[in-house]
Amino acid sequence: MRILVTGGAGFVGSHLIDRLMAEGHEVICLDNFYTGSKQNLLQWLGNPYFELLRHDVTEPMRLEVDQIYHLACPASPVHYQSNPIKTIKTSFLGTMNMLGLAKRVKARFLLASTSEIYGDPDVHPQTEDYRGNVNPIGIRSCYDSATEILTENGWVPFPKLQSGVRVATLNPENQIEYHVPDEYIVQPYIGELLRFANCKFDFCVTPNHWMYVRSKTGRLKFLRADEDRHWHSWRVITGGEFSGVEQDWFELGLPPRNAKVVVPRILMDDWLEFLGYYISEGCVHVRRRVKVVNGEDYNVADYNILIAQEKPEGRAMIAACLARLGFKFFQSDDHQFRICSKQLAEILEPLGKSGDKYIPHEFLGLSRRQSLILLNALILGDGTQRGNCYIYYTKSKQLADDVQELAMRCGYATSVFYSVGRNLYSVNIRPAINATLVTPERVRYVGNVYCVNVRHHVICVRRNGRAAFCGNCYDEGKRIAETLSFDYQRQHGVEIRVARIFNTYGPRMLENDGRVVSNFIVQALRGIPLTVYGDGSQTRSFCYVSDLVEGLMRLMNGEHTGPINLGNPGEYTILELAQKIQQMVNPDTEIIFKPLPQDDPRQRQPDITLAKNWLGWQPTIHLKEGLKLTIDDFRNRLSSS
C-alpha cells in the first residue's frame, strides 16, 4: 500500500514510519522540518520503498496515495506557543490541503487530533462524547452579523469584510496595529450566543469565544466567554494607542498641468482647526449668474463658503483661524462668515452637505496631537461638553463613524447612537476607562456567525455603536481540523478517521519541547532541580509511543471513524512522575515548585472504552518500562552531543 505520513520526521511520525516500513508498505514522508529531524529517518534514506519530501502542508501537494496519516502540526507547548500562526495555519490550511488530496485520489484519511480538545475538563475520565468547553465537531465561529470591525479604511460590517483588508488590532503593549486576517470563517449557526449588554458596550459572541479582559488590579488575561466568572470584576479593553504621523503642511489643491504655479501651502495645524470647524458648521454655496462684459453675456459662478456659529467662542476661534490662513472673509451677519474662494470651495464641496459629510481619510492617520486639534474643532462646532465627556451630533452616519474612529485615535472610548425621531446621530466620547462586564445573557441565534483570526492580537469591533477590543478567536487549531474533517466526510464522502491522542512519550522526543516527561528527564540527567508547577497534584496519563502507533494503525484500517481516544488510562500526578524520574535517574536531584501556569488543566485521563471495543486496542507498556527506554535514549543523545 502507498501511504503518506505528514509530519513524518517528527517524534510520533517517525515511529509510525518505522512500523509501516517494517510491514512492507511504500511510504512517503512529508515534513518541513520545523520540529522534525532527518536523524529520525536515517535508517530509511536510500530505501527504494521510502521517499522523503521537504514540503509545508500549508501549500497544496499532488500525490497518488492510498492512505494519509495527517500528523503535521507542532504538538509541544514550546513550539505551538512560540509560533501560534504557524500552528493555526498547519491545522487549518494543512488539513484542508490534505483533505483535498484525499478527496481527489479517494484515499483514507486519519487526523491526529489531541486531548487538548477537552480543555480543562469537568468530566473525568474524558469520553469521546464529552465536548469539553466547546463542541469540536460542530460550528466554530465568534461574532454575529450585527457586529462591525474597524479596518484601515473605517468601520465595515462583518458580512462585507473582504479578503486582503487590514483590520485594527490591539497588541499586548496596548498599541494599535493593522493586519490582514490570517483566517476568516463564515458558517451557518444555530445555537446559543452570549450577549454582554448594559455595560457601556454591547457585544454578542459564541460561548467558546475568548475575551481579552483586564482585572481590577490591571492584570490582562484571556478568558472564555462561557467561563463561570463574576464578570463584573473584569473589564473589556475600550482604548488603545494609535500610531500616526505629524504633517507640517497642507497643500491647497493641485496646480494645472504644465503650469508654473506655486501651490499655496498652509500650516497643517491651522488647516485642521479650520477643517474640523467647517465640517461641523460650514457649507459651500455656488450661485450662478450672468455677467455682461463688453456687451456680451458670460455665465459666471460665485463660490461662497458659509460658516455659521452662534457661540461667541466659536466666532472668535474661526475669525482668528481664518486670519492665520490668509483667506479673505467677511461677516454677513452676527453669526455667519462668508469666504469667496473657488480653489477652497473645490476642496470643500466634495465633503458633502449635512447628511453626507465625512472626514477625508487622509486626516484619520495623523498623530494623536494633530488628531486632537481636528476633534476639538469638530466638537466646538457641533458638540457639547459634560465634565470630561463630550457628545457630538450629526445627521451623517459616515461622519459619526469617522468621529468615533478619530476620538479613539485621541485616546477616548466612544459609542454611536441614532435617534430615529430626531434623525440624528450622537457620538458619546469619554475617557478610555475599561468597561465593566456584566453576566452575559444567553440568547438563541439562527444565522451566520463570523470569525477573524489575527495572530495573538485582539481586534476592534463594535455592535450597536459600542466599540471594544475583544479576543481574536485563537482557539485550539485541532478543533478546526476536526470540524473540517467531519465536514469533508459528510459533504464529499472522504473516509475519515480521527484519533484524539493523549500525552505520548518515548525515544526521539525533543529535549526542549516543554513536555513534562522530557523536561523532567533532561533536568535529572543534567543534575538540575526538577521543576514542578503548582503543588504537583494535577494529573496526566502517559502513553508509550509504540502503543500509540499500534492504535493509529488499527484505527486507520478499521471500520470506525471516531473520534476515538488513544492514550493510557493509568493516571499519575505530576509530582508522582517527577519522583519516579528522580529515583530512576538521580535520587539526589532536588524537586522545586513554581506557580502554576495560566489555564493549566487540572486533570487529564482518557476513557478508552471505544478503543477497546471497536479496535481491540489497549496499551501494553507500563510507565516504568517506557520511562526506562526513554531515559536511555535521552542519555545517549545528551552524552554524544
XYZ file of C-alpha atoms in Angstrom:
641
model
C 0.000 0.000 0.000
C 1.245 3.540 -0.789
C 0.972 5.649 2.377
C 1.621 9.354 3.027
C 2.653 10.480 6.523
C 2.651 14.259 7.048
C 4.934 15.357 9.871
C 6.717 12.037 9.413
C 10.097 13.325 10.574
C 8.702 14.177 13.992
C 8.531 12.184 17.207
C 5.347 10.161 16.584
C 5.557 10.274 12.781
C 8.974 8.649 12.603
C 7.886 5.770 14.859
C 4.813 5.274 12.671
C 7.012 5.177 9.554
C 9.196 2.529 11.216
C 6.129 0.282 11.609
C 4.796 0.936 8.127
C 8.163 0.227 6.508
C 8.599 -2.924 8.606
C 5.274 -4.187 7.271
C 6.380 -3.682 3.660
C 4.416 -0.577 2.678
C 5.618 2.107 0.308
C 5.889 5.243 2.455
C 6.128 8.935 1.568
C 7.215 11.212 4.402
C 6.232 14.881 4.036
C 7.777 17.337 6.510
C 9.009 20.950 6.565
C 11.400 20.148 9.455
C 10.009 22.908 11.672
C 10.148 20.460 14.603
C 11.024 17.213 12.785
C 14.533 15.887 12.149
C 16.170 13.809 9.400
C 18.032 11.990 12.176
C 14.781 10.182 12.957
C 14.668 8.725 9.422
C 18.315 7.919 8.673
C 17.710 4.171 8.553
C 15.256 4.564 5.679
C 17.114 7.059 3.486
C 18.094 5.258 0.291
C 15.434 2.564 0.697
C 13.534 2.216 -2.622
C 10.222 1.978 -0.766
C 10.768 5.231 1.136
C 10.564 8.808 -0.144
C 11.293 11.966 1.869
C 9.788 15.275 0.696
C 10.603 18.659 2.265
C 7.267 20.415 1.944
C 4.924 22.538 4.046
C 1.378 21.179 4.236
C 0.001 24.715 4.151
C 0.846 24.554 0.415
C -1.045 22.109 -1.878
C 0.659 18.864 -2.918
C -0.316 16.430 -5.692
C 0.473 12.777 -4.976
C -1.058 9.362 -5.607
C -1.580 7.540 -2.319
C -3.958 5.044 -0.705
C -3.826 6.330 2.876
C -2.923 9.634 4.550
C -1.803 9.879 8.161
C -2.051 13.617 8.861
C 0.246 14.199 11.833
C 1.746 17.536 10.750
C 1.394 20.200 13.449
C 3.627 21.498 16.251
C 2.406 19.473 19.220
C 4.584 20.601 22.099
C 3.756 23.733 24.130
C 7.095 25.396 23.408
C 6.672 25.132 19.644
C 2.975 25.811 19.190
C 3.104 28.775 21.581
C 6.246 30.265 20.037
C 4.595 30.393 16.617
C 0.816 30.320 17.028
C 0.218 31.446 13.452
C 2.192 28.509 12.132
C 0.149 26.219 14.346
C -3.204 27.582 13.251
C -2.173 27.580 9.569
C -0.986 23.993 9.765
C -4.192 22.883 11.476
C -6.458 24.785 9.105
C -4.759 25.138 5.715
C -2.733 21.952 6.104
C -5.792 19.887 6.924
C -7.724 21.488 4.058
C -4.962 20.605 1.592
C -4.644 17.023 2.794
C -8.418 16.527 2.786
C -8.494 17.865 -0.765
C -5.803 15.364 -1.718
C -7.739 12.529 -0.044
C -10.878 13.548 -1.922
C -9.083 13.663 -5.286
C -7.328 10.280 -5.021
C -10.042 8.620 -2.877
C -7.581 7.902 -0.067
C -8.492 7.037 3.505
C -7.600 9.905 5.849
C -6.572 9.825 9.528
C -6.319 13.035 11.528
C -4.092 13.021 14.605
C -6.097 15.211 16.962
C -5.370 15.873 20.621
C -6.714 15.601 24.144
C -6.432 19.414 24.226
C -9.866 19.256 22.595
C -11.299 18.726 26.084
C -9.609 21.787 27.611
C -9.631 21.755 31.391
C -12.253 19.002 31.717
C -15.072 18.877 34.226
C -15.831 15.242 33.275
C -13.272 12.663 34.361
C -12.109 10.487 32.693
C -12.880 12.047 29.311
C -15.107 10.186 26.883
C -15.357 10.980 23.187
C -18.858 12.398 23.510
C -17.704 14.923 26.129
C -17.431 18.300 24.417
C -15.283 19.958 26.997
C -15.992 23.655 26.772
C -16.771 23.526 23.069
C -18.091 21.113 20.524
C -15.034 20.386 18.352
C -17.024 18.706 15.571
C -19.662 21.424 15.439
C -19.780 25.046 14.395
C -16.821 27.215 15.399
C -17.160 30.971 14.982
C -17.347 34.095 17.048
C -19.467 37.089 16.009
C -22.960 37.601 14.675
C -23.894 39.625 11.597
C -24.698 42.758 13.627
C -21.026 43.178 14.502
C -18.733 45.596 12.668
C -14.954 45.592 12.552
C -12.609 48.571 12.395
C -10.399 48.323 9.312
C -7.721 50.546 7.877
C -10.481 52.178 5.833
C -13.047 52.603 8.605
C -15.877 50.504 10.022
C -17.034 47.525 7.928
C -19.890 45.093 8.741
C -18.520 41.580 9.181
C -20.564 40.137 6.285
C -18.937 42.681 3.943
C -15.355 42.215 5.106
C -13.237 41.400 2.054
C -10.059 39.386 1.871
C -6.882 41.420 1.927
C -8.360 44.229 4.047
C -6.232 45.118 7.065
C -8.076 45.236 10.398
C -7.270 47.189 13.553
C -5.717 45.018 16.247
C -4.527 45.647 19.780
C -1.204 44.086 20.711
C -0.172 43.163 24.279
C 1.565 46.541 24.635
C -1.794 48.309 24.126
C -0.732 49.620 20.708
C -2.909 49.532 17.599
C -1.591 47.670 14.576
C -3.208 46.840 11.232
C -3.016 43.288 9.898
C -4.586 41.221 7.148
C -6.521 38.417 8.905
C -4.832 35.031 8.760
C -8.213 33.341 8.829
C -11.781 34.407 8.126
C -14.644 31.972 8.654
C -18.365 32.333 7.906
C -20.602 29.442 8.869
C -24.309 28.829 9.477
C -25.013 28.724 13.184
C -27.987 27.515 15.160
C -27.484 27.695 18.873
C -26.682 29.780 21.872
C -24.843 33.091 21.905
C -23.721 35.069 24.920
C -24.625 38.742 24.923
C -22.767 41.142 27.179
C -25.015 44.201 27.320
C -25.835 47.210 29.536
C -22.184 47.667 30.442
C -21.255 50.694 28.300
C -20.910 48.443 25.278
C -22.899 45.713 23.587
C -21.302 42.501 22.428
C -22.534 39.100 21.273
C -20.245 36.047 20.982
C -20.373 32.270 20.841
C -19.807 30.505 24.176
C -16.305 29.320 23.188
C -15.136 32.857 22.329
C -12.088 34.207 24.158
C -12.334 37.675 25.716
C -9.319 39.942 26.220
C -10.053 41.454 29.631
C -8.393 43.275 32.498
C -8.884 42.616 36.199
C -9.429 45.376 38.760
C -5.747 45.107 39.602
C -4.785 45.791 35.989
C -3.858 42.225 35.024
C -4.552 41.304 31.371
C -5.921 37.863 30.640
C -7.733 35.801 28.003
C -10.933 34.332 29.414
C -13.553 32.224 27.667
C -16.928 33.877 27.404
C -18.720 30.909 28.980
C -16.431 30.656 31.995
C -18.213 30.755 35.324
C -16.880 34.146 36.383
C -18.023 37.160 38.322
C -17.859 39.159 35.129
C -18.392 42.482 36.895
C -14.866 42.099 38.267
C -13.368 42.046 34.761
C -13.165 44.881 32.263
C -13.099 44.861 28.483
C -10.404 46.951 26.815
C -12.008 50.022 25.214
C -8.980 52.009 24.096
C -5.505 51.687 22.654
C -2.597 53.733 21.365
C -2.946 54.501 17.663
C 0.219 55.451 15.838
C 0.162 58.376 13.411
C 2.362 60.823 11.583
C 2.925 64.534 12.056
C 2.392 66.605 8.897
C 3.690 70.163 8.819
C 1.934 71.468 5.743
C -1.276 71.135 3.786
C -1.175 71.923 0.077
C -4.224 73.822 -1.026
C -5.119 71.966 -4.217
C -3.019 70.926 -7.214
C -1.639 73.207 -9.969
C -2.901 72.916 -13.556
C -0.897 70.530 -15.689
C 2.308 72.094 -17.100
C 1.505 75.403 -15.387
C 4.218 77.179 -13.455
C 2.055 77.811 -10.448
C 3.180 77.700 -6.828
C 0.694 75.638 -4.829
C -0.293 77.536 -1.675
C 0.834 75.750 1.496
C -0.619 76.378 4.892
C 0.291 75.041 8.299
C -1.408 71.671 8.893
C -2.397 72.627 12.459
C -4.264 75.710 11.179
C -5.881 73.730 8.381
C -7.120 71.018 10.778
C -8.688 73.641 13.021
C -10.458 75.189 10.040
C -11.444 71.821 8.523
C -12.995 70.492 11.734
C -14.969 73.646 12.235
C -16.092 73.696 8.600
C -17.264 70.065 8.690
C -19.450 70.900 11.697
C -20.719 74.352 10.733
C -19.970 75.056 7.086
C -21.269 74.556 3.569
C -20.341 75.526 0.022
C -22.891 77.626 -1.862
C -22.413 78.086 -5.592
C -24.543 80.874 -7.144
C -24.615 81.013 -10.933
C -25.434 84.253 -12.721
C -24.925 86.088 -15.992
C -22.325 88.839 -16.212
C -22.137 91.306 -19.090
C -18.605 92.090 -20.324
C -18.051 94.301 -23.354
C -21.654 93.836 -24.391
C -21.510 90.021 -24.168
C -23.082 87.701 -21.631
C -20.875 85.291 -19.631
C -22.018 82.569 -17.242
C -20.119 83.010 -14.014
C -20.300 81.405 -10.588
C -19.786 82.755 -7.106
C -18.126 80.207 -4.832
C -19.161 81.069 -1.312
C -18.081 79.119 1.754
C -20.557 79.824 4.510
C -19.645 79.148 8.139
C -22.290 79.738 10.781
C -21.782 79.860 14.537
C -23.879 81.339 17.284
C -21.449 80.651 20.150
C -19.178 83.634 20.913
C -16.195 81.336 21.492
C -16.829 79.746 18.099
C -16.938 83.091 16.308
C -13.690 84.176 17.940
C -11.941 80.921 17.080
C -12.948 80.848 13.397
C -12.097 84.528 12.903
C -8.614 84.028 14.320
C -8.130 80.847 12.294
C -9.190 82.484 9.019
C -6.818 85.385 9.675
C -3.901 82.964 10.114
C -4.843 81.026 6.983
C -4.912 84.176 4.885
C -8.399 83.657 3.438
C -10.421 86.785 2.684
C -13.686 86.710 4.607
C -16.387 88.929 5.972
C -19.270 88.543 8.397
C -22.552 88.661 6.523
C -24.384 88.883 9.857
C -23.589 88.445 13.524
C -23.054 84.685 13.312
C -22.194 83.836 9.693
C -18.849 84.069 7.939
C -18.542 84.157 4.140
C -15.403 83.195 2.212
C -15.210 83.655 -1.561
C -12.568 81.269 -2.949
C -13.070 78.952 -5.901
C -9.946 76.988 -5.037
C -11.051 76.446 -1.454
C -14.619 75.664 -2.484
C -13.448 72.934 -4.862
C -11.637 71.273 -1.952
C -14.582 71.515 0.447
C -17.559 70.870 -1.838
C -16.853 67.088 -2.199
C -17.222 66.759 1.574
C -20.973 66.949 1.031
C -23.786 68.619 2.867
C -25.376 67.994 6.240
C -26.402 64.339 5.891
C -23.465 63.305 3.704
C -20.452 64.857 5.381
C -17.366 62.884 6.307
C -13.757 63.318 7.366
C -11.334 62.695 4.473
C -9.419 59.507 5.155
C -6.000 61.165 4.948
C -6.844 63.077 8.149
C -7.590 59.874 10.089
C -3.960 58.794 10.206
C -2.309 61.788 11.830
C -0.526 61.938 15.158
C -2.534 62.000 18.346
C -1.695 65.708 18.861
C -2.949 66.726 15.432
C -5.956 64.398 15.702
C -6.920 66.253 18.888
C -6.830 69.593 17.017
C -9.304 68.223 14.485
C -11.502 66.607 17.136
C -11.652 69.743 19.298
C -12.651 71.874 16.307
C -15.421 69.417 15.420
C -16.750 69.425 18.990
C -16.607 73.207 19.247
C -18.864 73.355 16.232
C -21.490 70.657 16.883
C -20.606 69.218 20.268
C -21.415 69.681 23.912
C -19.228 69.082 26.937
C -20.292 67.378 30.162
C -17.402 67.275 32.607
C -14.592 65.400 30.880
C -17.012 63.787 28.402
C -18.356 65.089 25.089
C -21.270 64.425 22.766
C -21.011 65.161 19.057
C -24.167 65.483 16.924
C -24.523 64.943 13.180
C -27.086 63.812 10.598
C -24.389 61.942 8.677
C -23.800 58.305 9.589
C -20.410 58.352 7.853
C -19.351 61.402 9.834
C -20.480 59.781 13.083
C -18.356 56.724 12.241
C -15.377 58.922 11.385
C -15.687 60.959 14.584
C -15.831 57.741 16.600
C -12.613 56.487 14.999
C -10.969 59.905 15.388
C -11.875 60.056 19.086
C -10.467 56.548 19.599
C -7.244 57.726 17.979
C -7.165 60.514 20.538
C -7.403 58.031 23.391
C -11.139 58.181 24.099
C -13.732 55.434 24.341
C -16.713 56.143 22.099
C -20.199 54.930 21.273
C -22.543 55.936 18.458
C -26.305 56.148 18.918
C -29.059 57.007 16.452
C -32.229 58.875 17.413
C -34.995 57.905 14.991
C -37.328 60.729 15.970
C -34.672 63.415 15.510
C -32.902 61.702 12.586
C -29.667 62.435 14.394
C -26.535 60.517 15.330
C -24.824 61.246 18.606
C -21.244 60.186 19.334
C -20.623 59.791 23.060
C -16.961 60.470 23.840
C -15.482 59.670 27.239
C -12.089 58.822 28.739
C -10.988 55.299 27.824
C -11.844 53.670 31.136
C -12.235 49.933 30.632
C -15.897 48.939 30.530
C -17.041 46.608 33.305
C -18.700 43.438 32.079
C -21.972 42.102 33.391
C -23.089 38.499 33.499
C -23.991 37.660 29.890
C -27.496 36.746 28.882
C -27.935 33.610 26.804
C -29.794 34.166 23.548
C -30.852 31.796 20.783
C -29.361 32.647 17.390
C -30.024 31.346 13.883
C -27.924 32.690 11.032
C -24.313 33.186 10.001
C -21.607 33.817 12.540
C -18.171 35.177 11.727
C -14.635 34.573 12.901
C -11.445 36.524 12.237
C -8.050 35.322 13.444
C -5.155 37.787 13.560
C -2.045 36.375 15.255
C -2.156 36.771 19.037
C -3.761 40.211 18.824
C -7.314 41.195 19.623
C -9.427 43.103 17.136
C -11.509 46.248 17.437
C -15.198 45.558 16.911
C -18.470 47.291 17.678
C -22.084 46.270 17.981
C -24.958 48.732 18.171
C -22.410 51.530 18.015
C -20.407 50.464 21.078
C -16.759 49.709 20.397
C -14.428 47.394 22.298
C -11.306 45.355 21.730
C -12.152 41.698 22.036
C -10.497 38.321 21.510
C -9.383 37.370 18.028
C -10.769 33.838 18.313
C -7.500 31.937 18.586
C -8.936 28.560 19.541
C -7.203 25.226 19.550
C -6.228 24.536 15.931
C -7.195 20.912 16.208
C -10.807 21.879 16.782
C -10.760 23.466 13.350
C -9.102 20.396 11.875
C -11.755 18.090 13.365
C -14.532 20.340 12.097
C -13.071 20.333 8.580
C -12.544 16.566 8.625
C -16.079 15.698 9.601
C -17.460 18.279 7.151
C -15.494 16.602 4.347
C -16.829 13.236 5.421
C -20.414 14.474 5.313
C -20.159 16.511 2.116
C -17.611 14.658 -0.016
C -17.658 11.084 1.244
C -13.974 11.058 2.219
C -13.172 8.150 4.549
C -12.176 9.919 7.765
C -10.558 8.604 10.924
C -9.944 10.908 13.921
C -7.687 9.934 16.834
C -7.592 12.062 19.973
C -4.083 11.484 21.283
C -3.305 11.785 24.994
C 0.154 12.503 26.423
C 2.626 10.381 24.452
C 6.269 9.836 25.368
C 9.217 7.755 24.195
C 12.532 7.894 22.337
C 13.128 10.771 19.866
C 11.238 13.334 21.920
C 12.864 16.757 21.602
C 14.741 17.773 24.707
C 13.347 21.342 24.554
C 9.731 20.585 23.680
C 8.345 21.708 27.045
C 6.522 18.450 27.778
C 6.611 17.222 31.315
C 8.328 13.864 30.625
C 11.167 15.323 28.560
C 11.550 18.265 30.977
C 12.000 16.020 33.999
C 14.346 13.570 32.243
C 16.623 16.283 30.828
C 16.719 18.138 34.159
C 17.545 14.942 36.057
C 20.272 13.898 33.582
C 21.854 17.352 33.825
C 21.662 17.368 37.596
C 19.484 20.452 37.860
C 16.311 20.693 40.000
C 13.138 19.158 38.590
C 10.570 21.937 38.181
C 7.010 21.129 39.276
C 4.390 23.777 38.626
C 1.732 24.293 41.259
C 1.696 21.700 44.030
C 2.003 18.847 41.516
C -1.464 17.454 42.247
C -2.669 17.920 38.665
C -2.887 14.562 36.884
C -1.844 13.205 33.479
C -1.915 9.874 31.679
C 1.177 8.761 29.746
C 1.091 6.510 26.667
C 4.276 4.981 25.248
C 4.789 5.781 21.576
C 4.728 2.183 20.265
C 1.314 1.660 21.886
C 0.040 4.819 20.220
C 1.329 3.752 16.797
C -0.485 0.429 17.151
C -3.708 2.282 17.958
C -3.316 4.659 14.993
C -2.831 1.788 12.553
C -5.796 -0.159 13.910
C -7.975 2.929 13.624
C -6.814 3.634 10.056
C -7.519 0.083 8.909
C -10.703 -0.443 10.921
C -14.290 0.479 10.116
C -14.908 3.129 12.768
C -14.362 6.820 12.045
C -14.059 8.172 15.558
C -13.218 10.383 17.205
C -11.516 7.739 19.347
C -9.342 8.372 22.396
C -5.885 6.825 22.191
C -3.955 7.019 25.430
C -3.022 5.148 28.572
C -5.763 5.351 31.236
C -3.165 4.980 34.005
C -3.327 8.278 35.908
C -0.428 9.883 37.771
C 0.053 13.204 39.469
C 2.817 15.410 38.110
C 4.609 15.131 41.439
C 4.484 11.313 41.251
C 6.023 11.423 37.776
C 8.787 13.742 38.962
C 9.572 11.436 41.876
C 9.687 8.359 39.591
C 12.141 10.011 37.214
C 14.138 11.386 40.136
C 14.614 7.860 41.532
C 15.384 6.313 38.115
C 17.956 8.923 37.038
C 19.426 10.784 40.005
C 17.935 10.412 43.500
C 19.981 13.371 44.697
C 18.254 15.757 42.288
C 16.105 18.367 44.025
C 12.424 18.968 43.210
C 11.363 22.630 43.259
C 7.917 24.192 42.917
C 6.850 27.202 40.842
C 3.473 28.919 40.259
C 1.015 27.025 38.084
C 0.767 28.461 34.543
C -2.497 30.071 33.443
C -5.218 27.625 32.326
C -3.128 24.530 33.048
C -5.547 21.525 33.029
C -6.194 20.078 36.455
C -6.658 16.522 35.211
C -6.330 14.528 32.018
C -7.245 10.851 31.641
C -8.726 9.085 28.602
C -11.701 6.785 28.686
C -10.610 4.163 26.106
C -13.772 2.032 26.128
C -14.392 2.712 22.430
C -10.802 1.842 21.524
C -11.116 -1.455 23.402
C -14.490 -2.366 21.896
C -14.005 -1.063 18.333
C -10.286 -1.585 17.782
C -9.407 -4.305 20.266
C -6.677 -1.949 21.464
C -5.238 -1.033 24.812
C -1.743 -0.012 25.958
C 0.716 -2.731 26.913
C 3.812 -0.776 28.010
C 3.890 0.110 31.708
C 5.067 3.612 32.644
C 8.235 2.397 34.372
C 9.232 0.295 31.353
C 8.554 3.128 28.927
C 10.423 5.654 31.046
C 13.499 3.421 31.128
C 13.596 3.244 27.316
C 13.047 6.990 27.051
C 15.709 7.826 29.644
C 18.241 5.596 27.859
C 17.547 7.395 24.566
C 17.955 10.844 26.134
C 21.129 9.756 27.948
C 22.706 8.546 24.680
C 21.808 11.697 22.780
C 22.926 14.090 25.505
C 26.236 12.280 26.027
C 27.022 12.253 22.290
C 26.280 15.964 21.972
